[in-house]
Short mmCIF file of C-alpha atoms in Angstrom, two decimals:
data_model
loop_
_atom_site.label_atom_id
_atom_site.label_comp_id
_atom_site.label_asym_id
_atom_site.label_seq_id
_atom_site.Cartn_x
_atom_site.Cartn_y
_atom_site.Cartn_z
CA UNK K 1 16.35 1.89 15.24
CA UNK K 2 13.52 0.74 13.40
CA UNK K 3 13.06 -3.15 13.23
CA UNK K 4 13.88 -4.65 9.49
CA UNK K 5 10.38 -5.85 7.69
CA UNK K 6 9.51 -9.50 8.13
CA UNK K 7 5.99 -9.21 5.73
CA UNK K 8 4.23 -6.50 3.73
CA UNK K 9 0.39 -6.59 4.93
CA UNK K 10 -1.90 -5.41 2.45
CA UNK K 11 -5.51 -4.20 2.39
CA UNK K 12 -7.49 -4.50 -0.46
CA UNK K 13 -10.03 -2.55 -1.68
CA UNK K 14 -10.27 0.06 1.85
CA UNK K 15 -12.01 2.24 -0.44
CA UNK K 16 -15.25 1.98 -2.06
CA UNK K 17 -14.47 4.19 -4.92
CA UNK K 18 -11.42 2.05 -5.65
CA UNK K 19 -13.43 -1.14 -5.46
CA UNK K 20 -16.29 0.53 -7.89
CA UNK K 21 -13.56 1.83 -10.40
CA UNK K 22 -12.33 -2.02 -10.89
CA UNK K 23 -16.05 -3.38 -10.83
CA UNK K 24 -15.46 -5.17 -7.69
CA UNK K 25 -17.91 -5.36 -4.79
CA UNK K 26 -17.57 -2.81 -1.80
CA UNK K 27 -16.03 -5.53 1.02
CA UNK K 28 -18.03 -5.51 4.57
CA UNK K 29 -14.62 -7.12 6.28
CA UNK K 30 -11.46 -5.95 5.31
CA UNK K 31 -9.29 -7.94 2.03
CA UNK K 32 -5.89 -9.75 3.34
CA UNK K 33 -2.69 -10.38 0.96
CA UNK K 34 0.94 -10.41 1.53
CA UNK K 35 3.83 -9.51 0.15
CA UNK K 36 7.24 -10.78 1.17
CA UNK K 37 9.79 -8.54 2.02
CA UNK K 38 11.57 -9.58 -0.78
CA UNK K 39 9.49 -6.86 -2.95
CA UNK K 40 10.42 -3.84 -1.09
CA UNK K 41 12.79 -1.21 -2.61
CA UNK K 42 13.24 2.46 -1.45
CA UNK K 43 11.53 5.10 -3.51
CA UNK K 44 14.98 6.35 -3.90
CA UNK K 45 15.82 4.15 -6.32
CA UNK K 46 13.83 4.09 -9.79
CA UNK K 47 10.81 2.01 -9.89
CA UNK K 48 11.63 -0.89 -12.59
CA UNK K 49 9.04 -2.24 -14.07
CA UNK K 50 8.63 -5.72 -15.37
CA UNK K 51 8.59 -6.87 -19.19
CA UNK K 52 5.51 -5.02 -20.25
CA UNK K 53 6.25 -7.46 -23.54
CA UNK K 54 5.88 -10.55 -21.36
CA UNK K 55 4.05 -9.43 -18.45
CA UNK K 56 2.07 -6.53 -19.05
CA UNK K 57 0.84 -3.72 -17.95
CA UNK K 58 2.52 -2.59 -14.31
CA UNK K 59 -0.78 -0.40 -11.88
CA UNK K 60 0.20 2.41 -9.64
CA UNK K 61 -1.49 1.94 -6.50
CA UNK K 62 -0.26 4.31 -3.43
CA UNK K 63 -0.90 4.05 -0.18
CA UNK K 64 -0.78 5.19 3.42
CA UNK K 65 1.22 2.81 5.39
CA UNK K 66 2.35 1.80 8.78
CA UNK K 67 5.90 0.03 10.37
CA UNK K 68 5.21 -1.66 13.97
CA UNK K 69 7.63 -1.92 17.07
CA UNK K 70 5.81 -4.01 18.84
CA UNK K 71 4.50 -7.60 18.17
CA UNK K 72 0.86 -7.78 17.93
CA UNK K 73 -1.84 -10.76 18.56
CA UNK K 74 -5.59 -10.61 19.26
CA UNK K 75 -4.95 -6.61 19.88
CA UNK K 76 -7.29 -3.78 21.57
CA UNK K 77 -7.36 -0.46 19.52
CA UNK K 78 -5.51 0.87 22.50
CA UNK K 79 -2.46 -1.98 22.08
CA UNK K 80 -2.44 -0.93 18.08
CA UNK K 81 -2.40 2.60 18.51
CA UNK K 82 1.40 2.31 20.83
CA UNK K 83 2.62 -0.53 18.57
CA UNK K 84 2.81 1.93 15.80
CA UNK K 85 6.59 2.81 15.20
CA UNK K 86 6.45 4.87 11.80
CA UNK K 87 4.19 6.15 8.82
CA UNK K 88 5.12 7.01 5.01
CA UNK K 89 3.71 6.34 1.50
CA UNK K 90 3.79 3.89 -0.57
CA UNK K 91 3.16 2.14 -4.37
CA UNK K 92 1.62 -1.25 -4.26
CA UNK K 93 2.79 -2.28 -7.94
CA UNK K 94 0.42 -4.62 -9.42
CA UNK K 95 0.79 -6.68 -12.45
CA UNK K 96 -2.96 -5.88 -13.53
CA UNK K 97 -3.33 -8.21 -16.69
CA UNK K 98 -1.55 -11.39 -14.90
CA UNK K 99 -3.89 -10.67 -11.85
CA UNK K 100 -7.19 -10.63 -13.79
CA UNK K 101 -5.52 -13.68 -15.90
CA UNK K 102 -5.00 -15.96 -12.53
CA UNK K 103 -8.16 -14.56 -10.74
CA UNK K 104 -10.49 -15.72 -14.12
CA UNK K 105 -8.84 -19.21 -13.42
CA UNK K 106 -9.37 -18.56 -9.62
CA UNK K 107 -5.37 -19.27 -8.97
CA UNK K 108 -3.50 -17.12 -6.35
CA UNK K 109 -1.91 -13.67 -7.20
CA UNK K 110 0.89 -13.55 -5.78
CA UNK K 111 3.29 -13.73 -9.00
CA UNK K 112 1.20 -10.14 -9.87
CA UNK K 113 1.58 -8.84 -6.44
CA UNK K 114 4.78 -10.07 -4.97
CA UNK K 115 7.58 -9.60 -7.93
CA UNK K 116 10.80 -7.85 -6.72
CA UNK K 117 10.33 -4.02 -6.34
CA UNK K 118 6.51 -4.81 -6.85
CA UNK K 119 6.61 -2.81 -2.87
CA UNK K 120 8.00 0.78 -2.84
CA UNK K 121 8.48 2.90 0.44
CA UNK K 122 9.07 6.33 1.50
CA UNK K 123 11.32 7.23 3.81
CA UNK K 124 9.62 6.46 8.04
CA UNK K 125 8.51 9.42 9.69
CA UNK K 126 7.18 9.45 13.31
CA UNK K 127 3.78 8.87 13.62
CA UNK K 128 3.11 11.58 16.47
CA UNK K 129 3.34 14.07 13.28
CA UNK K 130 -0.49 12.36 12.68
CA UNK K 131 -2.27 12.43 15.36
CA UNK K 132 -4.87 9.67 15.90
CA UNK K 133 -4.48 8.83 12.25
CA UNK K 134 -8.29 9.32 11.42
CA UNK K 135 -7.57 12.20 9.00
CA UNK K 136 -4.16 11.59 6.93
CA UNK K 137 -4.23 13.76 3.56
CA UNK K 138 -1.78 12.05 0.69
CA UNK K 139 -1.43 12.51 -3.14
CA UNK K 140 0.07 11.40 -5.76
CA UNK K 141 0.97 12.84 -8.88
CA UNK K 142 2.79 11.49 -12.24
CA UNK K 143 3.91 13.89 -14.48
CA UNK K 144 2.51 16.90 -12.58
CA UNK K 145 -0.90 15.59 -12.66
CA UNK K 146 -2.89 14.85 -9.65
CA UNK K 147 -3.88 10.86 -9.86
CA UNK K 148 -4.75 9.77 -6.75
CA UNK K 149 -5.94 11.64 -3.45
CA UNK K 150 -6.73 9.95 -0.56
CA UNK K 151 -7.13 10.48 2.85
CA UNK K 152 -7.66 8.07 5.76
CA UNK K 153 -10.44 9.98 6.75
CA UNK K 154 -12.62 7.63 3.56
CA UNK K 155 -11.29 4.56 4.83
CA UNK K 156 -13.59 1.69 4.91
CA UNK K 157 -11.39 0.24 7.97
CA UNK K 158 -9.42 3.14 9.85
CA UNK K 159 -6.05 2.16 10.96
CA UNK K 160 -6.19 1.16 14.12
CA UNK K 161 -9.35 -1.08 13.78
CA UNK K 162 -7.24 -3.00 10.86
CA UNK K 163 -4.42 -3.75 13.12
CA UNK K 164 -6.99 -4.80 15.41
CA UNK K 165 -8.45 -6.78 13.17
CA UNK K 166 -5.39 -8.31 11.23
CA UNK K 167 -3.73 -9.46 14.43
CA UNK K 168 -7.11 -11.51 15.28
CA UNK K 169 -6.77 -13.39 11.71
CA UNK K 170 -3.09 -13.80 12.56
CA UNK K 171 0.31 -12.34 14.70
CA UNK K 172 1.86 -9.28 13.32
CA UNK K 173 5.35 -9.00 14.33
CA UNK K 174 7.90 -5.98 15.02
CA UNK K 175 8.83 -4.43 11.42
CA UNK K 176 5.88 -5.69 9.32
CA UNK K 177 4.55 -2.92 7.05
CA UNK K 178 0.76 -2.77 6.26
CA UNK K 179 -0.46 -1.36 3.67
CA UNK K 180 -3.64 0.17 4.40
CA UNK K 181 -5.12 0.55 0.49
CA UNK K 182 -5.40 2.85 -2.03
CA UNK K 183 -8.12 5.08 -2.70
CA UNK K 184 -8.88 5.79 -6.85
CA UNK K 185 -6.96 6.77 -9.57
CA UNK K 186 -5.23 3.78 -9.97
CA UNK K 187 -3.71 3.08 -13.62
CA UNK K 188 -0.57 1.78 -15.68
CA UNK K 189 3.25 3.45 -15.36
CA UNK K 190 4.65 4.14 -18.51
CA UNK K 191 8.93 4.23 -18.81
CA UNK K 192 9.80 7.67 -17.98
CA UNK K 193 6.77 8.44 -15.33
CA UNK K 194 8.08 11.06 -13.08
CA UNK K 195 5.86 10.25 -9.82
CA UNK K 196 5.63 12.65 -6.53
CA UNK K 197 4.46 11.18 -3.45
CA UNK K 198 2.95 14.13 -0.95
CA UNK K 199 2.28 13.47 2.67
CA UNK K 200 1.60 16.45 4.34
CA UNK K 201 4.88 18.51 4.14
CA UNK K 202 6.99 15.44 3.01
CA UNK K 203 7.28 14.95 -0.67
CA UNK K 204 9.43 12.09 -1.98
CA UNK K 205 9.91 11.69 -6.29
CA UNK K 206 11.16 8.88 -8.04
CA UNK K 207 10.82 7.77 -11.91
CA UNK K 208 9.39 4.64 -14.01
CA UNK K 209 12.31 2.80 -16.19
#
């Protein structure tokens, strides 16, 4: 039985066509935020979006991520690559007009980031179905139209040297999620969205309120 999440690690901008589409500059060490576990809902359930009226726009971002079973702190790739307990998609929601709002005044982002459901997950499945993890193929589609396609393969920071390298800037614990980024393609969810996450032969679908 997996461990229940503690924190939601995030990676920002692992992909330099991501980074380009938003203007941002291509990172040369990998981009650390949280999210508390607070935010994380099931893709099972509708994704809800929050008060477009008050808050905006709500971004799409999916992503390849990662459950651990094992703590982790200063790790070798070799210590990384065993703590890995499960792999699945999933939809970092981001507030995109509060974000560029409190980054302009050079505030935190959490409030953009962090809102309840603002973390959707597939369902785990075993990570032996990947192999080393260096080539993981993932889509997702709204509306039958292809959006994003990414594969770890284009990863600025491959898995196993991000757990390496989170777990140096601080302890990962059994259960945390990371989020390893989301490659581009990115935009807003409109009520009624029907999304379809692929990874490999597992498909999960869910649908904006």
């Amino acid at each position: 039985m997996r461990s229940s999440i503690g924190k939601v690690v995030c990676v920002g901008r692992n992909y330099a066509a991501h980074a380009e589409e938003l203007g941002n500059e291509v990172p040369s060490s990998p981009i650390l935020f949280m999210k508390p576990a607070s935010s994380v809902v099931s893709i099972r359930s509708d994704v809800v979006r929050p008060n477009p009226e008050i808050f905006g726009g709500t971004h799409y971002e999916a992503e390849l991520c990662i459950q651990l079973s094992a703590d982790l702190s200063m790790a070798t790739i070799e210590e990384a690559q065993q703590a890995i307990d499960g792999v699945t998609l999933g939809l970092d929601l981001t507030l995109r007009d509060l974000q560029s709002t409190l980054k302009e005044k050079g505030h935190p982002w959490e409030r953009a980031k962090c809102f309840d459901g603002a973390c959707v997950l597939a369902d785990w499945i075993d990570p032996q179905a990947f192999g080393n993890l260096h080539d993981v193929h993932y889509q997702l589609t709204i509306n039958d139209k292809l959006v994003q396609d990414g594969d770890s393969a284009l990863m600025l920071f491959p898995v196993y040297e991000l757990l390496v390298n989170i777990s140096h800037a601080f302890s990962l614990q059994a259960g945390d999620v990371i989020m390893t980024g989301t490659p581009s393609g990115v935009g807003v969810l409109q009520a009624g969205d029907k999304l379809k996450l692929t990874l490999g032969a597992h498909e999960w679908v869910t649908q904006v309120q």
